[in-house]
Every structure is written in structure tokens, then in C-alpha cells.
Coordinates of C-alpha atoms and ligand atoms in Angstrom, one line a residue:
X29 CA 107.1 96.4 89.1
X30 CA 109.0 99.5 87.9
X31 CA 107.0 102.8 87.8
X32 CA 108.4 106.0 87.1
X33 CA 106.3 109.8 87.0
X34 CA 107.5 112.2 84.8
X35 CA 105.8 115.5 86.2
X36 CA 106.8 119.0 87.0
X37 CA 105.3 118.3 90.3
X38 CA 106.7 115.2 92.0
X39 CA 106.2 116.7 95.4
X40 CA 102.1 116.0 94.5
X41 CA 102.5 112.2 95.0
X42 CA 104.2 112.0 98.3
X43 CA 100.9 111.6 100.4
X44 CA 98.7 109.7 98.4
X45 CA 101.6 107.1 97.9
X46 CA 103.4 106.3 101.1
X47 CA 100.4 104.9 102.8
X48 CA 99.3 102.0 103.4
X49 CA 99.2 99.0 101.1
X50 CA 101.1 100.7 98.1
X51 CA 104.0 102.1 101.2
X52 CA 104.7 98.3 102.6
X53 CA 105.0 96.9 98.7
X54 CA 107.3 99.7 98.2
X55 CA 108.8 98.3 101.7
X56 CA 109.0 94.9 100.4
X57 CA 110.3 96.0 97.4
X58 CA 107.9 94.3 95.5
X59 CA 107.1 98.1 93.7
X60 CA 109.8 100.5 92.4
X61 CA 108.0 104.1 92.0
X62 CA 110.4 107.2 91.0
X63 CA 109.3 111.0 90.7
X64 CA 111.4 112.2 87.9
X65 CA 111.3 116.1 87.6
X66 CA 110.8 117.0 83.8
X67 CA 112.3 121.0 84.7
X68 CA 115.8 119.4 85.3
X69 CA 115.6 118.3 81.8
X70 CA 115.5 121.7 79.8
X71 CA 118.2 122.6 77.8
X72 CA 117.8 126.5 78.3
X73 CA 119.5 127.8 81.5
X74 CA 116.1 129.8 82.9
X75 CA 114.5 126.0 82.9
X76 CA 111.5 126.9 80.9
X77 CA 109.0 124.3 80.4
X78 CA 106.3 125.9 78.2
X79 CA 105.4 128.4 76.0
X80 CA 102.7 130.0 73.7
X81 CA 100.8 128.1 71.6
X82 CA 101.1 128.0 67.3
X83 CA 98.2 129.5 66.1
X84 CA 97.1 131.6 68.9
X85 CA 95.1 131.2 71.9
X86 CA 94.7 131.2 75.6
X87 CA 97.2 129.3 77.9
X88 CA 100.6 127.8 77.5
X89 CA 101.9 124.7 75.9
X90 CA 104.4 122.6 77.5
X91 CA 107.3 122.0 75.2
X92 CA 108.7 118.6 73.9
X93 CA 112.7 118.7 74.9
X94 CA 111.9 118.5 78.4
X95 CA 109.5 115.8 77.8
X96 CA 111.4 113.4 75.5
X97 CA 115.0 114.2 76.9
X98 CA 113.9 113.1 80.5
X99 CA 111.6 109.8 78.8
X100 CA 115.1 109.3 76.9
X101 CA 117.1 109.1 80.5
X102 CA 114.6 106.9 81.8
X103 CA 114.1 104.7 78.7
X104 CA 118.5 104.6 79.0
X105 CA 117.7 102.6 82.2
X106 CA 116.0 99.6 81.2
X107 CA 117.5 96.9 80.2
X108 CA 117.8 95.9 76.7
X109 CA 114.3 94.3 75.6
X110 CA 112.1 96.0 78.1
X111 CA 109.5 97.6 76.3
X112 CA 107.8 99.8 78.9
X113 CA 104.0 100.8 78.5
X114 CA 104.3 104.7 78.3
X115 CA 101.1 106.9 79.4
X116 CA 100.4 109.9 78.9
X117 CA 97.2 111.0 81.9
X118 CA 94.7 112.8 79.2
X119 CA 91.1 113.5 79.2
X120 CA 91.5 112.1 75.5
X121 CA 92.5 108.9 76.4
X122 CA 90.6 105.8 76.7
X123 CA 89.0 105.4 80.2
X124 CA 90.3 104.0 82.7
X125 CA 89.0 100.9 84.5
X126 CA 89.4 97.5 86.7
X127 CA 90.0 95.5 83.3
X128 CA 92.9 98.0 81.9
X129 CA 94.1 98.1 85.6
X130 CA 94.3 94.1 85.6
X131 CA 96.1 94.5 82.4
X132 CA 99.2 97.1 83.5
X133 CA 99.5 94.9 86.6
X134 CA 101.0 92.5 84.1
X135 CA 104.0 94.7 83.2
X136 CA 107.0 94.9 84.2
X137 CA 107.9 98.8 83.7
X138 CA 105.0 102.0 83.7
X139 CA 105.8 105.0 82.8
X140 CA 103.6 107.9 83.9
X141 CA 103.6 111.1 81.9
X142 CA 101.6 114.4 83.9
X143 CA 100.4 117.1 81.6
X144 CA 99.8 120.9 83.0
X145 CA 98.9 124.0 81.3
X146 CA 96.7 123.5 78.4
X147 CA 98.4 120.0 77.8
X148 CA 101.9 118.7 76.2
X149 CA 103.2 119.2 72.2
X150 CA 101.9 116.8 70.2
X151 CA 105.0 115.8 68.9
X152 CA 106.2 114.1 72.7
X153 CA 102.5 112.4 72.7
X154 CA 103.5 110.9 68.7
X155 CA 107.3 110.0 69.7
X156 CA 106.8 108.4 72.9
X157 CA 103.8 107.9 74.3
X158 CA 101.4 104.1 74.1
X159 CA 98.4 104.9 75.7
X160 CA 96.5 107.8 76.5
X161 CA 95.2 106.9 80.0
X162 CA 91.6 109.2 81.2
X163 CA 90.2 108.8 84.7
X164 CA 87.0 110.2 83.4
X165 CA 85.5 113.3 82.3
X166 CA 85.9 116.5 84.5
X167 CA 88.1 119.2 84.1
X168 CA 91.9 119.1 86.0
X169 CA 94.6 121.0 86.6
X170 CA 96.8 118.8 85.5
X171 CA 97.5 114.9 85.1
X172 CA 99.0 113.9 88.5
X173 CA 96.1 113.1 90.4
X174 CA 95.1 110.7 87.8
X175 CA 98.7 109.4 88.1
X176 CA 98.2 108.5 91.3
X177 CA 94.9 107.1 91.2
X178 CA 95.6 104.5 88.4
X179 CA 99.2 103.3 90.2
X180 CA 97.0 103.1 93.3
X181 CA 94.5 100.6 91.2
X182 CA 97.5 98.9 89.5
X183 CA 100.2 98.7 92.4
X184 CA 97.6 96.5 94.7
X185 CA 96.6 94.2 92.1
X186 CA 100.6 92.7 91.6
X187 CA 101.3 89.4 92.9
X188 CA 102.1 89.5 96.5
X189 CA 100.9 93.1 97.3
X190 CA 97.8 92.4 98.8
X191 CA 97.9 89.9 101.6
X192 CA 96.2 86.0 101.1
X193 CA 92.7 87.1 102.7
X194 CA 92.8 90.4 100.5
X195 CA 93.8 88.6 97.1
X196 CA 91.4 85.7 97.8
X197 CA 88.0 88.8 98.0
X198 CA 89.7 90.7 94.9
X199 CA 89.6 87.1 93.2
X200 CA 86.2 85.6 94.1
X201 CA 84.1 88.5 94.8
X202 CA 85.8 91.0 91.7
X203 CA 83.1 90.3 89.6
X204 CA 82.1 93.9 88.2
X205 CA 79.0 94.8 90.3
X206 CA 78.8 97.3 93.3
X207 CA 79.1 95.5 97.3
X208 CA 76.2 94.3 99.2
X209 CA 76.0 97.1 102.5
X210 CA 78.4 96.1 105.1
X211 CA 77.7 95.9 108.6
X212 CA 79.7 95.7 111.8
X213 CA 79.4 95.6 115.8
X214 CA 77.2 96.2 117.5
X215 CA 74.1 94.7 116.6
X216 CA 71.8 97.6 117.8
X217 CA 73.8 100.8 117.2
X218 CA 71.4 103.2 119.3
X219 CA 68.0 101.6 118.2
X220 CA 69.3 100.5 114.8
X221 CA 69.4 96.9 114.2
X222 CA 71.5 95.1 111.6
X223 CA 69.7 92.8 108.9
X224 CA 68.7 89.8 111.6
X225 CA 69.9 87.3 108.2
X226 CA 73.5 88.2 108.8
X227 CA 73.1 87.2 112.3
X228 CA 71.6 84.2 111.7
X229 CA 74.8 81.9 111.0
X230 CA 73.2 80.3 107.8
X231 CA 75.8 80.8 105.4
X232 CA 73.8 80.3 102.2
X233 CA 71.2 82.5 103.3
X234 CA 73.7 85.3 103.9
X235 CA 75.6 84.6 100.5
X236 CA 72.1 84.8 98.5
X237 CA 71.1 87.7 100.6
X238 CA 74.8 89.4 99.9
X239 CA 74.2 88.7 96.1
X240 CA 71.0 90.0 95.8
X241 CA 72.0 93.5 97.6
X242 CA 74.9 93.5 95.2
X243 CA 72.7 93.4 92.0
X244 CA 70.0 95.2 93.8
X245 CA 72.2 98.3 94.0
X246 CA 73.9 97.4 90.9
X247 CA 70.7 97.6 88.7
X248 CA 69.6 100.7 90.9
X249 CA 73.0 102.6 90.5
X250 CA 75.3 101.4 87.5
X251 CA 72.8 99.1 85.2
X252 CA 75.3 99.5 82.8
X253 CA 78.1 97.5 84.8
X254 CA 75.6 94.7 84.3
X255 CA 76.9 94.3 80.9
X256 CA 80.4 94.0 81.5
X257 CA 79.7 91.8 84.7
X258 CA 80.0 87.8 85.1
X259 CA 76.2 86.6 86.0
X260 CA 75.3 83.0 87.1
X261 CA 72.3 81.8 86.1
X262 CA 70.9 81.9 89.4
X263 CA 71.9 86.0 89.5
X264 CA 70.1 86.2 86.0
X265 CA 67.0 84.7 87.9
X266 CA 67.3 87.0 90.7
X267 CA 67.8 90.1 88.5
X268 CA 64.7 88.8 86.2
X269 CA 62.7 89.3 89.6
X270 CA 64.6 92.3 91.1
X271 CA 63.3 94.4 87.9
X272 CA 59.2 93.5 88.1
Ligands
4FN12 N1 93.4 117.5 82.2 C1 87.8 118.0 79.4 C2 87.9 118.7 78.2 C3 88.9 119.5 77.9 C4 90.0 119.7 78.8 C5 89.9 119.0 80.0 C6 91.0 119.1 81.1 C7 95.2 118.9 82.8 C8 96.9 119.3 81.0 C9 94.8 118.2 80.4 C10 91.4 115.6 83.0 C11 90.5 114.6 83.3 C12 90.8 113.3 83.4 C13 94.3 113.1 82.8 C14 88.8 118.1 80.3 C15 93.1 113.8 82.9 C16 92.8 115.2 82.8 C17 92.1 112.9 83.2 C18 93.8 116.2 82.5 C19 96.3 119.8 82.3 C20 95.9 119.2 79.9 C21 94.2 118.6 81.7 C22 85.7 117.0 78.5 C23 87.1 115.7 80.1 C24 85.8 117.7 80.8 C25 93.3 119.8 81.6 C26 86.6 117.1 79.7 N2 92.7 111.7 83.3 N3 92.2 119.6 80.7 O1 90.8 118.7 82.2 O2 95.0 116.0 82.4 O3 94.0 111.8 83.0

């Protein structure tokens, strides 16, 4: 996969995104991600980005040339047929989640545009942009942390990214609802014991155990992932029994 960031701020992404699992895809060049700066794109020689807004008001604006002229150099670089997704990181946009995550995993080329200031002209959202991409609703500086937070959701799920055992628990066990509690050595941590069920070696008794902590905490937390989520009939019983 192909990603490029256009952002006045490239220097942003260079912790978040050399680490771990999305660093060693980059390694295996199984992922192709490219800071472009939008500033070397203006066409006036004191690099302005922004400017006031028509029709008054607080804040700045930041101006279309920049915007489309550097989406036109990147766009120049695919080959002929590519039809890259282009988003733009807005609190407008529809929200982000696993399902639209599983979805850009599919594609061959992202491209990232990063908003500051009060936001970008309208007119380089109507000319190049295909979604409008929000990681939910708080107030940001600008749109590089959510940038980074959806290629970091998108990157691991390409083929090959993750490793077998990793794939093989975001296959299975991806299923919309929160994780059972986890638990690891040693058995009595200063007086406090782990579930004795998880010690026991019955493997059926820990999966239904597992499951039921995972809709337990589901229903407690997030009921409304329930909706969204893929239920057995057994988990149907068990969440019939978990709410009486
Ligand atoms: N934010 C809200 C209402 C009005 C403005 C904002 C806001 C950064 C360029 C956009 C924010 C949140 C999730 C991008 C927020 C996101 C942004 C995002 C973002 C600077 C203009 C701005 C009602 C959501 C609180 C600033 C609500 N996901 N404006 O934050 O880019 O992608």
C-alpha cells in the first residue's frame, strides 16, 4: 500500500509511525508512507499558506493552491488507472471505525489530507477530496493526529503486516465487542489471585468464561456495539441472562 500525508507538519508523524508493527511493514516494504509538505507548494515567494476568511470572522483559512497543486504532484505519480481514495481528516466527516478501516485496507493508494487553522477552502475539499474521514468529536488543532491514528488502524490490517498468530486473533476473535480481562504470571501477584477457571486447563470452560466477560463488559460499557456485533445463539442466551 501507498500512503501519502499532505500536511504543513510532516515532522508530527515521525514518532507515532516508525514503531513497531507499522516500522517493520515499512521495512518489508509491504507499506509506502510519504510526508509531503503542502508550504513547498505555494506559488507566492513568502510561502503563505492561509489567509482571512470571506465574510469575516475569527481565525485563518488555509488556501486552495497549496492544497491542490501538491494533491496534483502526487496524483502525477500514480500510474494511469489508479484511482486513489483521497481524505480529508474533518470533524465533519463520517466516523471513523474498524469496518471503514477493513475497507481502506483494500486499497492500493491513500491519500491523507491534514487541515490547521480554522480548516481548508472549500473549494480543495469539492475538487479533490472522497471522503471526509472524523476520529470522533472533540476539538483539535489540526488533522494530523487523526492521520496517524487511522493509518495506524489501516496499515496493520494489510495482508502480511501482522504476523500468522496476530492475523489469526484479528480474524477469529474481531467480532465487535470489548476483550474478556487478561491475565498473566504470576498466579498470586502479592495476595491477588487470577480467576482459578483460567488455571484450570479446561479449554471450553475458559472460552465460555472469556465470552461471557467479553459481553459482560460489552453490555456494561458500549451496549451499543451489540448492534453492530456478530452474536451466536449461545451469546444471545448468555446476554438474555447477563441482563436479568
Ligand atoms: N479539527 C468540533 C466542532 C468544530 C470544530 C472542531 C475542530 C483542526 C482544522 C478542523 C477534530 C476532531 C476529529 C480531523 C471540532 C478531526 C478534527 C477529527 C479536526 C484544524 C479544522 C480541526 C463538534 C467535533 C467538537 C479544528 C466538534 N478527525 N476543529 O476540532 O481536524 O479528523
Amino acid at each position: 500500500m501507498n500512503i501519502r500525508v499532505l500536511t504543513l507538519f510532516p515532522e508530527m508523524f515521525q514518532g507515532p509511525l516508525n514503531m513497531s508493527i507499522i516500522k517493520r511493514a515499512q521495512e518489508k516494504k509491504m507499506l509506502d508512507i510519504q510526508y509531503i509538505d503542502i508550504r513547498e507548494f505555494t506559488d507566492n515567494k513568502h510561502k503563505k499558506v492561509d489567509d482571512y476568511p470571506y465574510g469575516g470572522g475569527a481565525g485563518m483559512v488555509m488556501t486552495a493552491q497549496p492544497i491542490i497543486d501538491c494533491y496534483q504532484h502526487v496524483a502525477n505519480q500514480l500510474q494511469e488507472g489508479d484511482k486513489p481514495r483521497v481524505i480529508y481528516c474533518s470533524p465533519k466527516g463520517r466516523v471513523f471505525d474498524q469496518k471503514l478501516a477493513q475497507e481502506l485496507s483494500k486499497e492500493k493508494h491513500l491519500i491523507f489530507i491534514c487541515g490547521h487553522y480554522e480548516g481548508i477552502d472549500q473549494r480543495a475539499i469539492d475538487e479533490v477530496v472522497t471522503d471526509e474521514v472524523s476520529i470522533g468529536d472533540y476539538v483539535l488543532t489540526g488533522g494530523e493526529l487523526p492521520a496517524a491514528v487511522m493509518i495506524d488502524a489501516v496499515a496493520r490490517l494489510i495482508p502480511g503486516v501482522l504476523g500468522q498468530a496476530e492475523s489469526y486473533q484479528e480474524e477469529s476473535f474481531y467480532c465487535g465487542l470489548l476483550e474478556y480481562p487478561h491475565y498473566t504470571r504470576p498466579s498470586n501477584f502479592r495476595g491477588l489471585e487470577v480467576p482459578s477457571v483460567l488455571l484450570s486447563g479446561n479449554h471450553k470452560d475458559i472460552d465460555r468464561w472469556r465470552r461471557e466477560k467479553s459481553l459482560e463488559i460489552t453490555l456494561k460499557r458500549r451496549p451499543d456495539l451489540l448492534e453492530k456485533a456478530t452474536l451466536s445463539d449461545e451469546d444471545k442466551q448468555i446476554l438474555k441472562y447477563l441482563k436479568k
